[in-house]
mmCIF file with all atom_site columns, C-alpha atoms in Angstrom:
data_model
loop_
_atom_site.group_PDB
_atom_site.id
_atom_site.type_symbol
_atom_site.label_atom_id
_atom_site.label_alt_id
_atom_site.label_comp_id
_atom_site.label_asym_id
_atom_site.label_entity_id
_atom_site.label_seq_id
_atom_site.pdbx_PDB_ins_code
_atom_site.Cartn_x
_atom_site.Cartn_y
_atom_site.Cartn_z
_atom_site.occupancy
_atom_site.B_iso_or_equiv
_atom_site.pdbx_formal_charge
_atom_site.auth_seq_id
_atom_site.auth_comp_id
_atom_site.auth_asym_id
_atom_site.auth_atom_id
_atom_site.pdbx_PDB_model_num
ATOM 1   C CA . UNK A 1 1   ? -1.087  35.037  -7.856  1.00 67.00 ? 79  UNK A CA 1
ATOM 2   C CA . UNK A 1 2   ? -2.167  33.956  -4.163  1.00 77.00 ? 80  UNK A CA 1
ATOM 3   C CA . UNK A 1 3   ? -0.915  31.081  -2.529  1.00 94.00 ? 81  UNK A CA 1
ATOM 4   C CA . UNK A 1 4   ? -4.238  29.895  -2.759  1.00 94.00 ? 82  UNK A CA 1
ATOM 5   C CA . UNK A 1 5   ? -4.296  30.441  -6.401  1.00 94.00 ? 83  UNK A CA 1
ATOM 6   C CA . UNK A 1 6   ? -1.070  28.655  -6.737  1.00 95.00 ? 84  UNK A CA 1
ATOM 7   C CA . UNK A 1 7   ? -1.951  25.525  -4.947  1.00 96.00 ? 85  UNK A CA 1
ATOM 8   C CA . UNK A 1 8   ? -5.294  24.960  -6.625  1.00 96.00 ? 86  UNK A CA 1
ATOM 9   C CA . UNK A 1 9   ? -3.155  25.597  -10.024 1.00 96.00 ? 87  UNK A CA 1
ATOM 10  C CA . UNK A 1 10  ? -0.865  22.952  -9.124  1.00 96.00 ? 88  UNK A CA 1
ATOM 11  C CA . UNK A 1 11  ? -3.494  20.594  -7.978  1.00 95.00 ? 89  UNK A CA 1
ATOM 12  C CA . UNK A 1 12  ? -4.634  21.064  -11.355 1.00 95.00 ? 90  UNK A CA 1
ATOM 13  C CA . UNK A 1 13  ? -1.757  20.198  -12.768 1.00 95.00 ? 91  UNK A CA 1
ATOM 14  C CA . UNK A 1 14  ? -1.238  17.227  -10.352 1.00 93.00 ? 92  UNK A CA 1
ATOM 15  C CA . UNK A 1 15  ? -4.706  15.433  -11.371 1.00 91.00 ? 93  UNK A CA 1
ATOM 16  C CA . UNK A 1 16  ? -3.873  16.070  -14.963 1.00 90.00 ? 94  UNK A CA 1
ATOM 17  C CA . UNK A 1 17  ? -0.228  13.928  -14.408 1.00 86.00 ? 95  UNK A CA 1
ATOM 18  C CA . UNK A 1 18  ? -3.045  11.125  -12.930 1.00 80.00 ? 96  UNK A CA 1
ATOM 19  C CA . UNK A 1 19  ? -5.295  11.067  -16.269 1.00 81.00 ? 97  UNK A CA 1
ATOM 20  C CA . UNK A 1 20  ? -7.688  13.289  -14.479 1.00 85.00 ? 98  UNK A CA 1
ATOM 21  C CA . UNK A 1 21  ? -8.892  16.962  -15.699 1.00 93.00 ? 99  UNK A CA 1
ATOM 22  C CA . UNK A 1 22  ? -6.992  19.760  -14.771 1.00 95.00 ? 100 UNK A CA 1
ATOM 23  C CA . UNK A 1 23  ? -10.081 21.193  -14.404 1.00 95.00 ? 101 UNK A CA 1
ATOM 24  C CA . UNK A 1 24  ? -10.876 18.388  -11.820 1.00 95.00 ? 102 UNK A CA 1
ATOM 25  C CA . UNK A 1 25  ? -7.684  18.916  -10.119 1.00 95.00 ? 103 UNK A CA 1
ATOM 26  C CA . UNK A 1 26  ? -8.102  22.914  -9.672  1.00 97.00 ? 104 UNK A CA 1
ATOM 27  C CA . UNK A 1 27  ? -11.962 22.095  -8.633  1.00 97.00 ? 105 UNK A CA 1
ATOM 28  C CA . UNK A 1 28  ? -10.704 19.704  -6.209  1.00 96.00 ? 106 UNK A CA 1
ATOM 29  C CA . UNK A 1 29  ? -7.997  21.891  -4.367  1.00 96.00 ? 107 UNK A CA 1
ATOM 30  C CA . UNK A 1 30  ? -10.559 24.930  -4.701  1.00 97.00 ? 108 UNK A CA 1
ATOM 31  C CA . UNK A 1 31  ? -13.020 22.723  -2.622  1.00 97.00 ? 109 UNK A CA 1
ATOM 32  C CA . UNK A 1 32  ? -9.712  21.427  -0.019  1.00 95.00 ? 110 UNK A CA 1
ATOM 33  C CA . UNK A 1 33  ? -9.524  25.212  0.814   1.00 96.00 ? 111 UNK A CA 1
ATOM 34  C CA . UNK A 1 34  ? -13.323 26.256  1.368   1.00 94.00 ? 112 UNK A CA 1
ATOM 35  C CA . UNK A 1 35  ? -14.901 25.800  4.970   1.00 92.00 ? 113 UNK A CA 1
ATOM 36  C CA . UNK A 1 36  ? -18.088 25.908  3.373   1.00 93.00 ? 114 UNK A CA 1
ATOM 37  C CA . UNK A 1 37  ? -19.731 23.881  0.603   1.00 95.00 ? 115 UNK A CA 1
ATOM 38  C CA . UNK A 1 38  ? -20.000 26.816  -2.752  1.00 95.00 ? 116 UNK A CA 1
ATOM 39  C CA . UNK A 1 39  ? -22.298 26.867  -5.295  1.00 95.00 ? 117 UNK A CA 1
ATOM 40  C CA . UNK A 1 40  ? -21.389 26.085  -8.859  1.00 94.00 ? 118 UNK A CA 1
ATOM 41  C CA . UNK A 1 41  ? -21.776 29.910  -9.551  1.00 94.00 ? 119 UNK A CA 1
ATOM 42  C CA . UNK A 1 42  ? -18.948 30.665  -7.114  1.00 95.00 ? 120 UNK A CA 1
ATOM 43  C CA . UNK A 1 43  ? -16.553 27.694  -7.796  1.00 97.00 ? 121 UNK A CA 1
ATOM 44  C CA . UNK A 1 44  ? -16.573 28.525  -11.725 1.00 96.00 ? 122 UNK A CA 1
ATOM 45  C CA . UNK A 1 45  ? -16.458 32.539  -10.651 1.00 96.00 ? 123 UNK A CA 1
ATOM 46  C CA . UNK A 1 46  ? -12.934 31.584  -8.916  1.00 95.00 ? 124 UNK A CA 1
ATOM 47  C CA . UNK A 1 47  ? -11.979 29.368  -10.963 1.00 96.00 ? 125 UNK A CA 1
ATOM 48  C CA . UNK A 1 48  ? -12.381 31.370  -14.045 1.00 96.00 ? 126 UNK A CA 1
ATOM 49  C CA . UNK A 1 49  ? -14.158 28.887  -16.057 1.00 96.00 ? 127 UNK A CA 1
ATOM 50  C CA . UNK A 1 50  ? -17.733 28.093  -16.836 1.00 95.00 ? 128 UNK A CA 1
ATOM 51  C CA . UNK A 1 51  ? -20.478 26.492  -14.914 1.00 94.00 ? 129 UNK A CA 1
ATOM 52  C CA . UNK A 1 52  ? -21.180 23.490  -16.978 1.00 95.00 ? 130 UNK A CA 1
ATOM 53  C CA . UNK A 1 53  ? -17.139 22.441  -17.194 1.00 95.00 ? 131 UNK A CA 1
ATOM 54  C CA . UNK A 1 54  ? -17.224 23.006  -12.800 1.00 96.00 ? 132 UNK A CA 1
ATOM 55  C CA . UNK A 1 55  ? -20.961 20.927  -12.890 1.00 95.00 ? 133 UNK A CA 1
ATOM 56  C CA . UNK A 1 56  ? -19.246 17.876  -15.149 1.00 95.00 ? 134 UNK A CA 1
ATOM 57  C CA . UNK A 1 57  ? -16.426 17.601  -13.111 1.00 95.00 ? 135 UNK A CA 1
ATOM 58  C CA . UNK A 1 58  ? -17.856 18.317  -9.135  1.00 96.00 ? 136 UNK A CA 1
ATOM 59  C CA . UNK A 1 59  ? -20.025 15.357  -10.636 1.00 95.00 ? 137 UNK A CA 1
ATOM 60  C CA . UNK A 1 60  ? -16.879 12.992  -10.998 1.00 92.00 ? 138 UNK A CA 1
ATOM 61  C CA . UNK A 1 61  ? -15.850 14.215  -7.870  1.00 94.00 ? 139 UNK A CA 1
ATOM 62  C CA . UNK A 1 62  ? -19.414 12.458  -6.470  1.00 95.00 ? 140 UNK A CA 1
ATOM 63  C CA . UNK A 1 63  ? -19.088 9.819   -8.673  1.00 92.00 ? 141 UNK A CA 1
ATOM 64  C CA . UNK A 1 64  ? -15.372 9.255   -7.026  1.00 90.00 ? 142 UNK A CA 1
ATOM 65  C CA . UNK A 1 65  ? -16.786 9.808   -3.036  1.00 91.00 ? 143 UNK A CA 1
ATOM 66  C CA . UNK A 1 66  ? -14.488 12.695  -3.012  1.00 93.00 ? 144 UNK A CA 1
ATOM 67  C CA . UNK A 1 67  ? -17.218 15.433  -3.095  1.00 96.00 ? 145 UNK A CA 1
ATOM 68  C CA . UNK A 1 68  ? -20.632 15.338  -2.355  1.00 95.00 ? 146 UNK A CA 1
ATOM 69  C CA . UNK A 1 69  ? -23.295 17.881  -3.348  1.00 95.00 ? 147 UNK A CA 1
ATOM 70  C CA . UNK A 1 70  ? -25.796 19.467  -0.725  1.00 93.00 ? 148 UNK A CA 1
ATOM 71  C CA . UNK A 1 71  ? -29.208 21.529  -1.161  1.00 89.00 ? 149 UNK A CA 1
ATOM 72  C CA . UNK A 1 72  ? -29.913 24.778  0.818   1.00 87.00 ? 150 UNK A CA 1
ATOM 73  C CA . UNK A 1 73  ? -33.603 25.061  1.982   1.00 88.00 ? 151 UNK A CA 1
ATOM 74  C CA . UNK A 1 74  ? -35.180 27.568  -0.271  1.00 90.00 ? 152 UNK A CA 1
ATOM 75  C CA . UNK A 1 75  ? -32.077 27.746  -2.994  1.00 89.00 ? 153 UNK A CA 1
ATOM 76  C CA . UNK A 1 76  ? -32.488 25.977  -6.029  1.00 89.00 ? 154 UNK A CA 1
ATOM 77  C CA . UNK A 1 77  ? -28.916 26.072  -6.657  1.00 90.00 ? 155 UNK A CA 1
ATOM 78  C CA . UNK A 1 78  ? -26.451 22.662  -5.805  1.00 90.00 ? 156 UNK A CA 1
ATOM 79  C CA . UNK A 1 79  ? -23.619 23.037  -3.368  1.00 95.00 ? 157 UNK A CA 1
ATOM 80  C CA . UNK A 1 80  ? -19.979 21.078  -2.690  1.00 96.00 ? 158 UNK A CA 1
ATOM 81  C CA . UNK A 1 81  ? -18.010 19.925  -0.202  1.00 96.00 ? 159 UNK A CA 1
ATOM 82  C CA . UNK A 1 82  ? -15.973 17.433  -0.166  1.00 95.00 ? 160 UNK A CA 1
ATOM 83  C CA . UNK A 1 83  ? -16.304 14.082  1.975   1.00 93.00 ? 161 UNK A CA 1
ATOM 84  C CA . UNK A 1 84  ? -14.584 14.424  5.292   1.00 89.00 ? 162 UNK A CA 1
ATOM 85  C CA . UNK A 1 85  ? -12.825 10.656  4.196   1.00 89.00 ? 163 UNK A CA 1
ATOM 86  C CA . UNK A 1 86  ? -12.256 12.438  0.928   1.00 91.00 ? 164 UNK A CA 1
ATOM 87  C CA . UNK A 1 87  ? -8.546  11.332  0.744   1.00 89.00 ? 165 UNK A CA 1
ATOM 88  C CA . UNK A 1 88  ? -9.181  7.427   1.767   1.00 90.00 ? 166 UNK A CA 1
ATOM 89  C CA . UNK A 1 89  ? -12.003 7.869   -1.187  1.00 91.00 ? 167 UNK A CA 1
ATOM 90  C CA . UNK A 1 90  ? -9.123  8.588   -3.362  1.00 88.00 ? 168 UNK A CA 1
ATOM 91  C CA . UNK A 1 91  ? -6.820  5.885   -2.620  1.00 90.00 ? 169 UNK A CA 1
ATOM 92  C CA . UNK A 1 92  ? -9.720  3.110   -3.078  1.00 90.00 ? 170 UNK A CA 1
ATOM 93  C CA . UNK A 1 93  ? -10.611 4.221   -6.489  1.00 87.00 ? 171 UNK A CA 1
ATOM 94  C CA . UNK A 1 94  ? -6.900  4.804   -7.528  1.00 86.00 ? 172 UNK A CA 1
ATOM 95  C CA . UNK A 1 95  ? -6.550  0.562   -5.917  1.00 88.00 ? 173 UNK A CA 1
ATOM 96  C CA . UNK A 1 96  ? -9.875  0.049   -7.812  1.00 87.00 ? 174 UNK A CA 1
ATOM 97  C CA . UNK A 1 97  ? -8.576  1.214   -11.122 1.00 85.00 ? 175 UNK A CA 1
ATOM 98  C CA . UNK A 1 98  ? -5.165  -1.100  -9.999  1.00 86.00 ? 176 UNK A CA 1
ATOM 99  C CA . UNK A 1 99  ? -6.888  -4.104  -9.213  1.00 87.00 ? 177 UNK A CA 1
ATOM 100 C CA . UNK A 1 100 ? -8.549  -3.926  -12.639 1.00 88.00 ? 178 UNK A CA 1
ATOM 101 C CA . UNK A 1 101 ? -5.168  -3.921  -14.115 1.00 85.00 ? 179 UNK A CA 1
ATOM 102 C CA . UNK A 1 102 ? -4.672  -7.073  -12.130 1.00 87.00 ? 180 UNK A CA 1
ATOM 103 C CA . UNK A 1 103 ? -7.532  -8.986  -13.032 1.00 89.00 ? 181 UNK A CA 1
ATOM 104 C CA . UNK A 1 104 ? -6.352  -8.115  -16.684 1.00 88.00 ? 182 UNK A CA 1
ATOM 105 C CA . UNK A 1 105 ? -3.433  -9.205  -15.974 1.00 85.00 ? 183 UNK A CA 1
ATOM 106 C CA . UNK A 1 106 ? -4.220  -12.414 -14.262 1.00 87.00 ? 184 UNK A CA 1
ATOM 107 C CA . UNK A 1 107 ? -6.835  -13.413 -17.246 1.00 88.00 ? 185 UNK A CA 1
ATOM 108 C CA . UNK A 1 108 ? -4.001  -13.048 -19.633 1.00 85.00 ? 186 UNK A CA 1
ATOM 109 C CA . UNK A 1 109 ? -1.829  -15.359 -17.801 1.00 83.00 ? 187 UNK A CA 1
ATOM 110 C CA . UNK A 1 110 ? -4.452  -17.760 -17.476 1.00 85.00 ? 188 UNK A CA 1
ATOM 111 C CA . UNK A 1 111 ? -5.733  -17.628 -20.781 1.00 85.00 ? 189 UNK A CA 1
ATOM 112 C CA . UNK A 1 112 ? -2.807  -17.738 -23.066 1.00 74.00 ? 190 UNK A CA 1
ATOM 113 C CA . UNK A 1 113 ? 0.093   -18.187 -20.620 1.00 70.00 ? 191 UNK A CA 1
ATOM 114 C CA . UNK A 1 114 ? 1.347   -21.703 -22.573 1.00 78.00 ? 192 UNK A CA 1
ATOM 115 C CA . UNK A 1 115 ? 0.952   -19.780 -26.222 1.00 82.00 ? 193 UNK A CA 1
ATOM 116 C CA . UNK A 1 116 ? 3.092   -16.780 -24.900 1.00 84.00 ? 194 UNK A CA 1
ATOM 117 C CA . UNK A 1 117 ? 7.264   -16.791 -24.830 1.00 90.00 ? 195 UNK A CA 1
ATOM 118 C CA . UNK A 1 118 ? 8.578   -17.431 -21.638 1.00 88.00 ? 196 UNK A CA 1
ATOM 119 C CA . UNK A 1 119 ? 9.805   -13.606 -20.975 1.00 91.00 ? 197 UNK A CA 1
ATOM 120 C CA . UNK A 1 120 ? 6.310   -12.966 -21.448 1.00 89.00 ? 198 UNK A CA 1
ATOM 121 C CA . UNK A 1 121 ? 4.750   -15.446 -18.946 1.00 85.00 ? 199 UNK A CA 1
ATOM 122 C CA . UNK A 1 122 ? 7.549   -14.313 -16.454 1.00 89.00 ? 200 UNK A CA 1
ATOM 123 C CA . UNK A 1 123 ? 6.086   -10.678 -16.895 1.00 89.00 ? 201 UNK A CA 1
ATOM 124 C CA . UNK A 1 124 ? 2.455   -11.413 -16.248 1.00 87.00 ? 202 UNK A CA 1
ATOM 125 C CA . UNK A 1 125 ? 3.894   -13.829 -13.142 1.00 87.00 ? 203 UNK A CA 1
ATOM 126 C CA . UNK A 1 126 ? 5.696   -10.587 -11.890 1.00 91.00 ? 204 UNK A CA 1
ATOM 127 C CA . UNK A 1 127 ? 2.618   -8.432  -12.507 1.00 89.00 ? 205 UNK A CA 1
ATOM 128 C CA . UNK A 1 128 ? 0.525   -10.981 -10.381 1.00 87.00 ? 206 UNK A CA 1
ATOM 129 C CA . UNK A 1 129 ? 2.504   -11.460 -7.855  1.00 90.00 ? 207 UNK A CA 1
ATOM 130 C CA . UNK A 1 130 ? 3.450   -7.726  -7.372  1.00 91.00 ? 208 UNK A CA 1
ATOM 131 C CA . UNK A 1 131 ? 0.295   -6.347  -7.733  1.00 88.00 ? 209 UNK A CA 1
ATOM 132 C CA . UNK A 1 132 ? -1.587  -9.325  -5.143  1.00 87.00 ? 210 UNK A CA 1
ATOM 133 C CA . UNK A 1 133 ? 1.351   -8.616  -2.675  1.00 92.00 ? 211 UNK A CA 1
ATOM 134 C CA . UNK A 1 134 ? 1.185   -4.775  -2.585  1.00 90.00 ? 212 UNK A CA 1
ATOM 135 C CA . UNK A 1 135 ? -2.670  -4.627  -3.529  1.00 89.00 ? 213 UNK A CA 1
ATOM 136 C CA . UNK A 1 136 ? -3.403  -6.719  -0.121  1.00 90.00 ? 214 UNK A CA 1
ATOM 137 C CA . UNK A 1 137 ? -0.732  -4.153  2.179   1.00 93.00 ? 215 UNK A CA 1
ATOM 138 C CA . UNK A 1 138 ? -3.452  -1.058  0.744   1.00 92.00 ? 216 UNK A CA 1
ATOM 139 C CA . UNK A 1 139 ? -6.443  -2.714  1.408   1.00 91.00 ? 217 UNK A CA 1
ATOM 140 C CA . UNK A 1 140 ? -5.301  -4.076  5.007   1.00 94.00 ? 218 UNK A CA 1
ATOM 141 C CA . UNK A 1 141 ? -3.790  -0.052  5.375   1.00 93.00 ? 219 UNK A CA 1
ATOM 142 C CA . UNK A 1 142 ? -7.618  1.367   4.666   1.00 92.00 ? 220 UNK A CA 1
ATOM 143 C CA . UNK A 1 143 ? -9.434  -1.498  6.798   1.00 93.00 ? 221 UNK A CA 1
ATOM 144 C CA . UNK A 1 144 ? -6.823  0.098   9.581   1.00 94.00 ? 222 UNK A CA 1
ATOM 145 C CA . UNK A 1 145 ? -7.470  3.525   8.649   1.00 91.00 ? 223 UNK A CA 1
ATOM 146 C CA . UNK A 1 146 ? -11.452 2.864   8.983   1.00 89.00 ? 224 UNK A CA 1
ATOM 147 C CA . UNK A 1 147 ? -10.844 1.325   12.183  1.00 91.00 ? 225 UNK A CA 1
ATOM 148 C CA . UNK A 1 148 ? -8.557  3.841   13.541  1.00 90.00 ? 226 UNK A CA 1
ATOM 149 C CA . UNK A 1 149 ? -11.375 6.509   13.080  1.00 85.00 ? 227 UNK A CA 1
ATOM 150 C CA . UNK A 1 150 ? -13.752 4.462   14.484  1.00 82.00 ? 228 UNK A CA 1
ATOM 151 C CA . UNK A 1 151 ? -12.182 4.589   17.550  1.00 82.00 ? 229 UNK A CA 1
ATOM 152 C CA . UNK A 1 152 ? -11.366 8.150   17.738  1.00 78.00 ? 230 UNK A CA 1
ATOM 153 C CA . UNK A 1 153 ? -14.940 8.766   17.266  1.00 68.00 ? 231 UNK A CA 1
ATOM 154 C CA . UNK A 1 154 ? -15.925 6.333   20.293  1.00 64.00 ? 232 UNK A CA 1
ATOM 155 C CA . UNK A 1 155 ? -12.159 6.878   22.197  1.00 55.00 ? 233 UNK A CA 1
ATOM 156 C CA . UNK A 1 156 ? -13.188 10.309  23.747  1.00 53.00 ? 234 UNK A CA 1
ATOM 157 C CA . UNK A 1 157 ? -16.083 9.020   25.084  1.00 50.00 ? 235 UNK A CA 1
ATOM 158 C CA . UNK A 1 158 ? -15.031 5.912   27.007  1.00 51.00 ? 236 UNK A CA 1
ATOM 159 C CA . UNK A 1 159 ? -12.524 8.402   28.653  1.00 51.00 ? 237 UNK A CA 1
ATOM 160 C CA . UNK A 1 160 ? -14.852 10.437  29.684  1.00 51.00 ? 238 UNK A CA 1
ATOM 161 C CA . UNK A 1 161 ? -13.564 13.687  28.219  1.00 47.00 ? 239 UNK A CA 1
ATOM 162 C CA . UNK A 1 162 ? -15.559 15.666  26.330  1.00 45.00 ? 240 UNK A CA 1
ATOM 163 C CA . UNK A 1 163 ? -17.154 14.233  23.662  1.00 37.00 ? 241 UNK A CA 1
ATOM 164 C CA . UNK A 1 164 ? -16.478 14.164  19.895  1.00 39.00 ? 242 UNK A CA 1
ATOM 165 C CA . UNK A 1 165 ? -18.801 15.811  17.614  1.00 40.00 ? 243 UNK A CA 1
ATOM 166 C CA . UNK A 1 166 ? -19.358 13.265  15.818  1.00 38.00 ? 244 UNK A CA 1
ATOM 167 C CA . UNK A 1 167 ? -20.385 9.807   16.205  1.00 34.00 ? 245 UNK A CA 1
ATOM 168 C CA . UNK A 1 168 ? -20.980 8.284   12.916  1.00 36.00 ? 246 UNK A CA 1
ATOM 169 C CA . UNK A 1 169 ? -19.103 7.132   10.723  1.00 39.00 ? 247 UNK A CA 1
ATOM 170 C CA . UNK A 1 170 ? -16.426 9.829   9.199   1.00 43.00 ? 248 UNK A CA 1
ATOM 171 C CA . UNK A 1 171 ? -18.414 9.795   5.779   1.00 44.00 ? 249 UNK A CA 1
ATOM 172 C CA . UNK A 1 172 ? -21.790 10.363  7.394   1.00 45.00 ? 250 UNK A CA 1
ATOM 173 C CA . UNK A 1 173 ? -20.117 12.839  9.033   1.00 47.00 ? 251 UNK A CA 1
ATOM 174 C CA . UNK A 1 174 ? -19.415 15.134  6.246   1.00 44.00 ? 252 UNK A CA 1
ATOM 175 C CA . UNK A 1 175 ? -23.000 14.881  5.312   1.00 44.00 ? 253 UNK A CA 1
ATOM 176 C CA . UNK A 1 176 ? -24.461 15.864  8.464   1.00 42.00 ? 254 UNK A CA 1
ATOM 177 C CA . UNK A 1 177 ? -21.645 18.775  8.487   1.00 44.00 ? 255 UNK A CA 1
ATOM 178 C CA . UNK A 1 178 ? -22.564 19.742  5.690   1.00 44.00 ? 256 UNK A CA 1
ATOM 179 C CA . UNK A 1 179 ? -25.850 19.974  5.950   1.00 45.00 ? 257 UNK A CA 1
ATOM 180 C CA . UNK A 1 180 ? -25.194 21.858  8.949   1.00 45.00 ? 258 UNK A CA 1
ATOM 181 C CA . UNK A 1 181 ? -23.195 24.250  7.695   1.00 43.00 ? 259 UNK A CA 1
ATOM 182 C CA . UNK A 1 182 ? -26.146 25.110  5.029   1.00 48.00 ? 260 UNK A CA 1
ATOM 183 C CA . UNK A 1 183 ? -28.487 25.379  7.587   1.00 46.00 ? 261 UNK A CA 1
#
């Protein structure tokens, strides 16, 4: 087994421990290793499994902002890559899925906080004022994050040193990539 083989194993492995596919996982590490967005063909080809299991789960990779899939001029067949923001993608659907929990959380309180024993109603206070305290840190984090690449898009520029490749945003930028990479 390859190192490469090994890490896209364990990513497997890793996205299964987060209620994700292993599948998923080794799709997703496959992809974090390839310059070049691959056709299904190829990605199920290394991955040793078949093309509709690699098409159902690029598709939650879209779905999630982590992958996107391209068309090649005169090929018929879909290609991936993943987002160039494909980890900050990650984190706000993992803080998505968390800040459902909250709401939950927060409607039970609300709801039947008086009919509940006081243990209970300290546990849902906890929960709330846990998950508003550290939800608020991640969201201010990826506001940073977004701005921080902003400006090392533009930074270059106003220095006048050579210029960036890019100057869009960094997930427009993996589309026109992409998309230039495929020709």
């Amino acid at each position: 087994m390859t190192d490469h083989d090994t890490f896209i194993e364990r990513m497997g492995l890793a996205a299964e421990n987060d209620g994700l596919s292993r599948i998923a996982g080794r799709l997703f590490g496959a992809l974090i290793l390839h310059s070049e967005p691959c056709s299904l063909d190829d990605l199920a080809e290394q991955l040793g499994v078949s093309k509709a299991s690699v098409s159902t789960e690029a598709r939650r990779l879209v779905e999630r902002g982590v992958a996107e899939r391209i068309g090649k001029s005169g090929d018929r067949r879909d290609y991936y890559c993943l987002t160039s923001d494909f980890f900050a993608q990650i984190i706000r659907f993992r803080l998505s899925r968390w800040a459902t929990l909250h709401r939950l959380a927060r409607e039970m309180q609300a709801t039947h906080a008086d009919a509940e024993p006081q243990l209970v109603r300290d546990r849902f206070a906890y929960i709330d004022h846990f998950n508003a305290f550290v939800l608020a840190r991640v969201e201010e984090a990826l506001r940073d994050w977004d701005e921080h690449e902003r400006e090392e898009v533009v930074a270059p520029e106003r220095q006048g040193g050579a210029r960036r490749q890019r100057n869009v945003t960094p997930r427009q930028d993996g589309k026109r990539h992409a998309k230039e990479r495929l020709g």
